[in-house]
Coordinates of C-alpha atoms in Angstrom, one line a residue:
M8 CA 9.7 3.3 22.9
C9 CA 6.4 2.7 21.1
G10 CA 5.3 3.3 17.4
I11 CA 2.1 5.0 17.3
V12 CA -0.1 5.9 13.9
G13 CA -3.5 7.8 13.7
V14 CA -5.4 8.2 10.6
I15 CA -8.4 10.7 9.4
S16 CA -10.0 9.8 5.6
P17 CA -13.1 9.5 3.4
N18 CA -12.4 5.9 3.4
P19 CA -12.1 2.9 5.7
V20 CA -8.6 3.0 8.0
N21 CA -8.8 -0.4 9.6
Q22 CA -6.3 -2.0 6.9
L23 CA -4.4 1.2 6.7
I24 CA -3.6 1.3 10.6
Y25 CA -2.5 -2.6 10.2
D26 CA -0.2 -2.0 7.1
A27 CA 1.2 1.4 9.2
L28 CA 1.7 -0.6 12.4
L29 CA 3.8 -3.4 10.6
L30 CA 6.4 -0.5 8.9
L31 CA 6.6 0.4 12.8
Q32 CA 6.8 -2.8 14.0
H33 CA 10.8 -2.4 15.1
R34 CA 9.2 0.5 17.7
G35 CA 7.9 -2.5 19.8
Q36 CA 7.1 -6.0 19.8
D37 CA 5.3 -6.5 23.3
A38 CA 1.7 -5.8 22.5
A39 CA -0.3 -4.2 19.4
G40 CA -3.7 -2.2 19.3
I41 CA -6.2 -0.2 16.8
V42 CA -9.0 1.8 17.5
T43 CA -11.5 3.2 15.3
M44 CA -14.3 5.2 15.1
Q45 CA -17.5 5.1 13.2
G46 CA -20.0 8.0 14.2
N47 CA -19.5 8.2 17.8
K48 CA -19.0 4.9 18.6
C49 CA -15.4 3.3 19.0
F50 CA -14.6 -0.3 18.2
M51 CA -11.1 -1.5 19.9
H52 CA -8.8 -4.6 19.5
K53 CA -5.7 -4.6 21.4
A54 CA -3.6 -7.6 22.8
R55 CA -0.4 -8.9 23.8
G56 CA 2.3 -9.7 20.9
M57 CA 3.0 -8.8 17.2
V58 CA 0.8 -7.0 14.7
R59 CA 0.6 -10.2 12.6
D60 CA -0.6 -12.1 15.7
V61 CA -3.0 -9.8 17.1
F62 CA -5.1 -9.1 14.3
R63 CA -6.9 -12.3 12.7
T64 CA -9.5 -11.4 9.9
R65 CA -12.6 -11.2 12.1
N66 CA -10.5 -8.8 14.5
M67 CA -10.1 -6.5 11.6
R68 CA -13.8 -6.8 10.2
A69 CA -14.7 -5.5 13.6
L70 CA -12.7 -2.2 13.3
P71 CA -15.4 -0.4 11.0
G72 CA -15.0 3.6 10.6
S73 CA -12.8 6.3 8.9
I74 CA -11.3 7.7 11.5
G75 CA -8.9 5.5 13.6
L76 CA -5.7 5.4 16.0
G77 CA -3.0 2.5 16.7
Q78 CA 0.2 1.4 18.4
V79 CA 2.8 -1.0 18.6
R80 CA 4.2 -1.2 22.4
Y81 CA 7.6 -1.3 23.9
P82 CA 6.9 -1.0 27.9
T83 CA 9.1 1.4 29.5
A84 CA 6.6 2.0 32.3
G85 CA 4.3 0.1 33.8
N86 CA 3.7 -3.5 33.8
A87 CA 5.2 -5.6 30.6
Y88 CA 2.6 -8.7 31.1
N89 CA -0.3 -6.9 31.8
E90 CA -2.7 -6.5 28.3
E91 CA -4.9 -3.6 30.3
E92 CA -1.7 -1.8 29.5
A93 CA -1.7 -2.2 25.7
Q94 CA -2.6 0.8 24.3
P95 CA -4.7 2.6 22.9
F96 CA -6.6 3.5 26.0
Y97 CA -10.2 5.1 26.2
V98 CA -11.7 7.0 28.9
N99 CA -15.5 7.9 28.2
A100 CA -15.6 11.7 29.8
P101 CA -15.8 14.2 28.2
F102 CA -17.2 13.1 24.9
G103 CA -15.1 9.9 24.4
L104 CA -11.7 9.9 24.1
V105 CA -8.7 7.4 22.9
L106 CA -4.9 8.1 23.1
V107 CA -1.8 6.5 21.9
H108 CA 1.6 7.5 23.5
N109 CA 5.3 7.2 22.8
G110 CA 7.6 8.3 25.3
N111 CA 7.9 8.6 29.0
L112 CA 6.3 10.8 32.2
T113 CA 9.0 11.8 34.6
N114 CA 6.1 12.9 36.9
A115 CA 3.6 10.0 36.4
Q116 CA 3.2 8.9 40.1
S117 CA 2.8 12.9 41.8
L118 CA 0.0 13.4 38.2
K119 CA -1.4 9.9 39.6
T120 CA -2.1 11.4 43.5
E121 CA -2.9 14.8 41.7
L122 CA -5.7 13.3 39.6
F123 CA -7.3 11.2 42.9
D124 CA -7.4 13.8 45.1
V125 CA -8.1 17.3 42.9
D126 CA -9.7 16.3 39.4
R127 CA -11.4 13.2 41.3
R128 CA -10.0 10.8 38.4
H129 CA -9.1 7.1 39.3
I130 CA -6.5 5.2 37.1
N131 CA -6.4 1.8 37.2
T132 CA -3.2 0.8 35.5
E133 CA 0.7 1.7 36.1
S134 CA 0.7 2.9 32.9
D135 CA 2.1 6.9 32.7
S136 CA -0.1 6.7 29.4
E137 CA -3.2 6.5 31.0
V138 CA -2.1 9.6 33.5
L139 CA -1.8 11.3 30.5
L140 CA -5.2 10.2 29.2
N141 CA -6.8 11.7 32.4
V142 CA -4.7 14.5 32.4
L143 CA -5.7 15.3 28.8
A144 CA -9.4 14.3 29.8
H145 CA -9.7 16.9 32.5
E146 CA -8.3 20.1 30.5
L147 CA -10.5 18.9 27.6
E148 CA -13.7 19.1 30.3
M149 CA -12.2 22.6 31.9
V150 CA -12.2 24.5 28.2
A151 CA -15.2 22.6 26.6
R152 CA -17.4 23.1 29.5
D153 CA -21.1 25.0 28.8
L154 CA -18.8 25.5 25.0
P155 CA -18.8 23.9 21.7
L156 CA -15.3 22.1 21.1
T157 CA -13.7 24.2 18.5
P158 CA -10.0 24.0 17.7
A159 CA -8.8 26.8 19.6
E160 CA -10.3 25.1 22.9
V161 CA -8.9 21.8 22.0
F162 CA -5.4 24.1 21.7
K163 CA -6.1 25.5 25.0
A164 CA -6.3 22.2 26.8
V165 CA -3.3 20.9 25.3
A166 CA -1.3 24.2 26.3
A167 CA -2.5 23.3 30.0
V168 CA -1.7 19.9 29.6
H169 CA 2.1 21.2 28.7
K170 CA 2.4 22.7 32.0
R171 CA 0.9 19.5 34.2
I172 CA 3.3 17.1 32.9
K173 CA 6.6 16.5 32.5
G174 CA 9.3 14.3 30.5
S175 CA 8.7 12.8 26.6
Y176 CA 5.3 12.8 24.9
A177 CA 4.3 11.8 21.3
V178 CA 0.3 11.4 21.6
I179 CA -2.3 11.1 19.3
A180 CA -5.9 11.2 20.5
L181 CA -9.5 10.6 18.9
I182 CA -11.9 12.9 20.2
A183 CA -15.4 11.2 19.5
G184 CA -17.5 13.0 17.1
H185 CA -15.3 15.9 16.6
G186 CA -11.7 14.5 15.0
L187 CA -7.9 13.4 15.5
L188 CA -5.7 15.4 18.0
A189 CA -1.8 14.9 17.9
F190 CA 0.9 16.7 19.6
R191 CA 4.6 16.3 21.1
D192 CA 6.3 17.9 24.2
P193 CA 7.9 21.4 24.5
Y194 CA 11.6 19.5 23.9
G195 CA 10.7 17.2 20.7
I196 CA 12.4 14.4 22.3
R197 CA 10.1 11.7 20.8
P198 CA 9.4 12.2 17.2
L199 CA 6.3 12.7 15.1
C200 CA 5.6 13.9 11.5
F201 CA 2.1 13.7 9.6
G202 CA 1.8 13.2 5.7
Q203 CA -1.3 13.3 3.3
A204 CA -2.3 11.4 0.4
A205 CA -3.9 12.5 -2.8
D206 CA -7.2 11.9 -1.7
G207 CA -7.1 14.2 1.1
E208 CA -6.7 11.5 4.1
F209 CA -4.0 12.8 7.0
M210 CA -2.1 10.2 8.7
V211 CA 0.1 11.0 11.7
A212 CA 2.9 8.5 12.9
S213 CA 6.1 8.0 14.6
E214 CA 8.4 7.9 11.4
S215 CA 7.9 8.6 8.0
V216 CA 8.7 5.1 7.2
A217 CA 5.0 4.4 7.7
L218 CA 3.8 7.8 5.8
E219 CA 5.8 6.4 2.6
G220 CA 5.1 3.2 3.0
T221 CA 1.0 3.5 3.0
G222 CA 1.3 5.9 0.1
H223 CA 1.4 9.1 1.8
Q224 CA 3.5 12.3 1.1
L225 CA 5.6 13.6 4.1
V226 CA 4.6 17.2 5.0
R227 CA 6.9 18.0 7.7
D228 CA 7.2 16.8 11.9
V229 CA 5.1 18.1 14.6
A230 CA 7.2 20.6 16.1
P231 CA 7.9 20.8 19.8
G232 CA 4.7 21.6 22.0
E233 CA 2.8 22.2 18.8
A234 CA -1.1 20.9 18.5
L235 CA -2.9 19.5 15.3
F236 CA -6.0 18.9 14.9
I237 CA -7.8 17.3 12.0
D238 CA -11.8 18.1 12.1
M239 CA -14.1 14.9 10.7
K240 CA -13.8 17.0 7.4
G241 CA -10.7 16.7 7.3
Q242 CA -9.1 20.4 7.7
M243 CA -6.5 21.0 9.5
T244 CA -5.3 23.4 12.2
S245 CA -2.5 23.9 14.1
Q246 CA -1.0 26.3 16.7
Q247 CA 2.3 26.2 18.9
C248 CA 1.1 25.3 22.7
A249 CA 4.0 25.3 24.9
E250 CA 5.9 28.4 26.0
N251 CA 9.4 28.0 25.7
P252 CA 9.5 24.9 23.0
T253 CA 13.3 23.7 22.1
L254 CA 14.1 21.0 19.6
N255 CA 16.0 18.1 21.3
P256 CA 15.3 15.0 20.0
C257 CA 16.4 11.7 20.9
M258 CA 19.9 10.9 20.0
F259 CA 19.3 7.2 20.6
E260 CA 16.7 7.3 17.7
F261 CA 19.7 8.0 15.3
V262 CA 22.0 5.4 16.8
Y263 CA 19.7 2.5 17.3
L264 CA 15.6 2.7 17.6
A265 CA 14.4 4.3 14.1
R266 CA 14.4 2.3 11.1
P267 CA 17.4 3.8 8.4
D268 CA 15.1 4.4 6.0
S269 CA 13.1 7.0 8.1
V270 CA 13.9 10.9 8.1
M271 CA 13.4 12.4 11.5
D272 CA 13.3 16.4 12.4
G273 CA 14.7 16.8 9.1
I274 CA 17.5 14.0 9.5
S275 CA 18.1 10.9 7.0
V276 CA 18.9 8.4 9.8
Y277 CA 20.9 6.6 7.2
Q278 CA 22.9 9.6 6.6
A279 CA 23.3 10.2 10.5
R280 CA 24.7 6.7 10.6
L281 CA 27.0 7.0 8.1
N282 CA 28.7 10.4 9.7
M283 CA 28.8 8.2 12.7
G284 CA 30.6 5.6 10.6
E285 CA 33.1 8.3 10.1
T286 CA 34.0 10.3 12.8
L287 CA 34.3 6.3 14.8
A288 CA 37.1 5.8 12.0
Q289 CA 38.6 9.0 13.0
R290 CA 38.7 7.9 16.4
L291 CA 39.8 4.2 15.3
I292 CA 42.4 6.2 13.5
S293 CA 43.6 8.1 16.3
T294 CA 43.9 4.9 18.4
M295 CA 45.5 2.3 16.6
P296 CA 46.7 1.2 13.7
P297 CA 44.2 0.3 10.8
S298 CA 47.1 -1.7 9.3
D299 CA 46.3 -4.8 12.2
I300 CA 42.6 -4.8 10.8
D301 CA 42.0 -7.7 8.0
V302 CA 38.4 -6.9 7.8
V303 CA 35.5 -4.7 9.3
I304 CA 32.0 -6.9 10.2
P305 CA 28.8 -5.6 11.6
I306 CA 26.7 -6.9 14.5
P307 CA 23.4 -6.8 12.7
E308 CA 21.4 -4.8 12.0
S309 CA 21.3 -1.2 12.8
S310 CA 24.9 -1.1 12.7
R311 CA 26.0 -1.6 9.2
P312 CA 25.9 1.7 7.6
S313 CA 28.4 3.2 10.4
A314 CA 30.7 -0.1 9.7
M315 CA 30.3 0.1 5.7
Q316 CA 31.8 4.1 6.4
L317 CA 34.1 3.0 8.6
A318 CA 35.9 0.5 6.5
H319 CA 35.5 2.7 3.6
R320 CA 37.1 5.5 5.6
I321 CA 40.4 3.2 6.6
G322 CA 40.7 1.0 3.4
K323 CA 39.3 -2.2 4.3
P324 CA 37.2 -4.4 2.8
Y325 CA 33.6 -4.6 4.8
R326 CA 32.0 -8.0 5.2
E327 CA 28.8 -10.0 6.4
G328 CA 30.2 -12.3 9.5
F329 CA 27.4 -13.1 10.9
V330 CA 23.7 -14.7 9.7
K331 CA 20.7 -14.1 11.8
N332 CA 18.0 -16.9 12.0
R333 CA 14.6 -15.1 12.4
Y334 CA 12.7 -18.0 13.6
V335 CA 13.9 -18.5 17.0
G336 CA 12.0 -16.9 19.9
R337 CA 12.8 -13.7 21.1
T338 CA 16.2 -13.7 23.3
F339 CA 14.7 -11.1 25.8
I340 CA 11.9 -13.3 27.1
M341 CA 13.8 -16.2 28.4
P342 CA 14.8 -15.4 32.2
G343 CA 18.1 -15.6 33.5
Q344 CA 21.2 -14.8 31.6
G345 CA 22.6 -18.5 31.1
A346 CA 19.0 -18.6 28.7
R347 CA 20.0 -15.4 26.9
K348 CA 23.5 -16.8 26.3
K349 CA 22.6 -19.9 24.3
S350 CA 20.0 -18.2 22.5
V351 CA 22.1 -15.6 21.3
R352 CA 24.4 -18.3 19.1
Q353 CA 20.7 -19.8 18.2
K354 CA 19.8 -16.3 16.7
L355 CA 23.2 -15.3 15.4
N356 CA 25.6 -17.5 13.7
A357 CA 29.3 -16.7 12.8
I358 CA 30.8 -17.4 8.9
G359 CA 33.7 -19.4 9.3
L360 CA 35.2 -18.5 6.5
E361 CA 35.7 -14.9 7.2
F362 CA 37.0 -15.2 10.7
K363 CA 39.4 -17.7 10.4
N364 CA 43.1 -16.4 10.9
R365 CA 42.3 -12.4 10.4
N366 CA 42.6 -9.4 12.7
V367 CA 38.8 -8.8 12.6
L368 CA 37.0 -5.7 13.6
L369 CA 33.7 -5.9 15.0
V370 CA 30.8 -2.7 15.0
D371 CA 28.0 -2.2 16.4
D372 CA 25.5 0.2 17.1
S373 CA 26.1 0.6 21.0
I374 CA 27.2 -1.4 23.7
V375 CA 24.4 -1.4 26.9
R376 CA 25.0 -4.4 29.4
G377 CA 28.0 -5.5 27.1
T378 CA 26.7 -9.3 28.0
T379 CA 25.8 -9.5 24.3
S380 CA 29.1 -7.9 23.2
K381 CA 31.0 -10.6 25.1
E382 CA 29.5 -13.5 23.7
I383 CA 29.6 -12.3 20.4
V384 CA 33.6 -11.5 20.9
Q385 CA 34.3 -15.1 22.0
M386 CA 32.1 -16.2 19.3
A387 CA 34.3 -14.9 17.1
R388 CA 37.5 -16.7 18.6
E389 CA 35.9 -19.7 18.2
A390 CA 35.1 -19.0 14.6
G391 CA 39.0 -18.4 14.1
A392 CA 39.7 -14.8 13.9
R393 CA 43.1 -14.7 15.2
K394 CA 42.2 -10.9 17.3
V395 CA 39.0 -9.4 17.5
Y396 CA 38.5 -5.4 18.1
L397 CA 35.2 -4.1 19.2
A398 CA 33.8 -0.6 18.0
S399 CA 30.9 1.1 19.0
A400 CA 29.3 3.6 16.8
A401 CA 27.6 5.1 20.1
P402 CA 29.3 6.7 23.2
P403 CA 29.6 4.5 26.2
V404 CA 26.0 4.3 28.0
R405 CA 26.9 5.6 31.6
Y406 CA 23.7 6.7 32.5
R407 CA 20.0 6.2 32.8
N408 CA 17.5 7.0 30.0
V409 CA 14.2 8.3 31.8
Y410 CA 12.5 9.4 28.3
G411 CA 11.3 6.6 26.8
I412 CA 14.1 3.9 26.5
D413 CA 14.1 1.0 28.7
M414 CA 17.8 0.9 30.1
P415 CA 18.8 -1.4 33.0
T416 CA 19.6 -0.3 36.4
S417 CA 23.0 1.8 36.3
S418 CA 24.9 -1.0 38.2
E419 CA 23.9 -3.2 35.2
L420 CA 25.3 -0.8 32.6
V421 CA 28.6 -1.8 31.6
A422 CA 30.0 1.5 31.2
H423 CA 28.7 2.8 34.2
N424 CA 31.6 3.6 36.6
R425 CA 34.3 2.0 34.5
S426 CA 36.7 3.1 32.8
I427 CA 37.3 1.8 28.6
E428 CA 40.1 -0.5 30.0
E429 CA 37.8 -2.2 32.2
I430 CA 34.9 -2.3 29.6
R431 CA 37.4 -4.1 27.1
Q432 CA 38.6 -6.5 29.6
F433 CA 35.1 -7.5 30.8
I434 CA 34.5 -7.7 27.1
G435 CA 37.2 -9.8 26.0
A436 CA 38.5 -8.0 23.0
D437 CA 41.8 -7.2 22.2
A438 CA 40.8 -3.6 21.7
L439 CA 37.8 -1.3 22.4
I440 CA 37.2 2.1 20.6
Y441 CA 34.1 4.2 21.6
Q442 CA 32.8 7.3 19.3
D443 CA 33.4 10.3 20.8
V444 CA 30.1 12.0 22.2
D445 CA 30.6 15.9 21.1
A446 CA 31.7 14.3 17.6
M447 CA 28.8 12.4 17.5
K448 CA 26.3 15.4 18.1
R449 CA 28.1 17.4 15.8
V450 CA 28.0 15.3 12.7
V451 CA 24.3 14.6 13.2
A452 CA 23.6 17.9 13.8
A453 CA 25.6 18.9 10.9
L454 CA 22.4 17.5 8.6
Q455 CA 20.0 20.0 10.0
P456 CA 21.4 23.7 10.8
A457 CA 18.3 24.3 12.6
L458 CA 18.6 21.9 15.3
K459 CA 20.1 23.2 18.5
G460 CA 20.7 20.5 20.8
F461 CA 20.0 16.4 21.3
E462 CA 18.6 14.1 24.2
A463 CA 21.3 12.6 25.0
S464 CA 21.0 11.4 28.6
C465 CA 22.5 8.2 28.4
F466 CA 25.6 9.4 27.0
D467 CA 26.4 12.6 28.8
G468 CA 24.3 12.7 31.6
N469 CA 22.2 15.4 31.2
Y470 CA 18.4 15.4 31.3
I471 CA 17.0 18.5 29.4
T472 CA 13.9 18.6 31.3
G473 CA 15.5 19.5 34.7
D474 CA 13.2 17.5 37.2
V475 CA 14.9 14.4 37.5
T476 CA 16.5 13.8 40.9
A477 CA 18.5 11.2 42.4
E478 CA 15.9 10.3 44.3
D479 CA 14.2 9.6 41.6
F480 CA 16.9 7.2 40.1
A481 CA 17.1 5.6 43.8
K482 CA 13.1 5.0 43.5
M483 CA 13.7 3.8 40.3
E484 CA 16.3 1.2 40.5
A485 CA 14.5 -0.3 43.7
Q486 CA 11.4 -0.7 42.2
R487 CA 13.3 -2.4 38.8
L488 CA 15.2 -4.7 41.3
S489 CA 12.1 -5.5 43.3
Q490 CA 10.1 -6.6 40.1
G491 CA 11.9 -9.9 39.9
D492 CA 13.2 -12.1 37.5
E493 CA 9.6 -12.6 35.3
E494 CA 10.3 -9.3 34.0
D495 CA 13.9 -9.3 34.0
G496 CA 14.4 -10.7 30.6
P497 CA 11.8 -7.6 28.6
A498 CA 12.8 -5.0 30.8
R499 CA 16.6 -5.9 30.8
S500 CA 17.9 -7.5 27.8
R501 CA 16.0 -6.1 24.8
L502 CA 18.7 -3.1 24.2
A503 CA 21.5 -5.1 23.8
L504 CA 19.5 -7.6 21.7
Q505 CA 16.7 -6.6 19.9
S506 CA 18.7 -4.8 17.4
R507 CA 20.6 -7.8 15.9
Q508 CA 18.3 -10.6 16.7
E509 CA 14.7 -9.2 15.6

């Protein structure tokens, strides 16, 4: 998961891209980068850290130009600690090409070999985004050799890219002296939309909130397999470049990743979470008597809409029982489980008044490793709760995700090869209620009749690109386990902690 943005404007774009990245900060906090272009020359600054820390006044002054890209990084491939893997990525031929990417390529390793042996291109990092950039560069070079680069040639190159790469990808690229290119994978897994301002300025971004928060009117989402090309004069053309595109947006975007005020593929993220709360309430009613519950309390932040709707549906009071300290260092960079547990208590504090002598229902957006849930249940007991029930607005996370969401190894997923009762015992709750997979898909799909399916592999084990094998998973897990303690923090605990502590 990353946040990307691209702008082409009659005015300088450095501040605009900075503002858009702040609105996308929830999509990645490990690194940030901006590249701008003036004439045919690129200006770039990127570093590890949050947007507000990476860019100072001197950095912003060194980013002139009226066309540019930005990215906030959340690493799901490559090395989380290598500053060289922060985006944007640049390659000088053909033309001068700069790219930002959100997603994960499932055939990156074979492509890397192919690029070296056949295309004669060298990859200098472990990032799959650099692989994608070089595939695009090679295909642009093939179609534009001895020809002027027209939108038709650009679309031919994107069509060739679709045929070579597998996985999920939303991409924005700058072609020096020519314009801005954006395209989305044929399954539409990762989000991408575009909008326009009153002066004709175009913005392409991961979420609609980046457009609306910077004064742009959302035009529409980029369709699966579609490419947009906006030339230096601000003229946009688009074309479908994939042979059999189908829209299968990532369900985890609606569960957890996206901001609630975004609209993705025609679906309000906030309304999707309300609907999940409705079906979760139905599930709860069929599992236990609501009369046993005194109060419904969300685990901040993503679970709030679902918790509110559930409380309304079962006729119980909704209360804020946890307060976040936003100024404590991030939990996921701390090595060792003991340090993480300590930091959970530093970042979340229970309001005893809401727990004392009550049967409380805690609602979370999802349960991944289960260690944080276990700690929060214990916090509720120590705050005086008689009984602590836990409900998850998402179904059990039983499988790894390979499309751009960083999941632990299968053995570390609390729901992997465990029954609901075994998960309940591990977490220590008096009752555990999970969302139903089919019900979740149904109520979110109801908000967009044109939608035929979702990428929900971490819940249902269905990998829609059809190219992921058991051998691939074995390699991923071996690589993950070999990375050691240093990378254990950001790689393995982010999903379980970030949503309620950022």
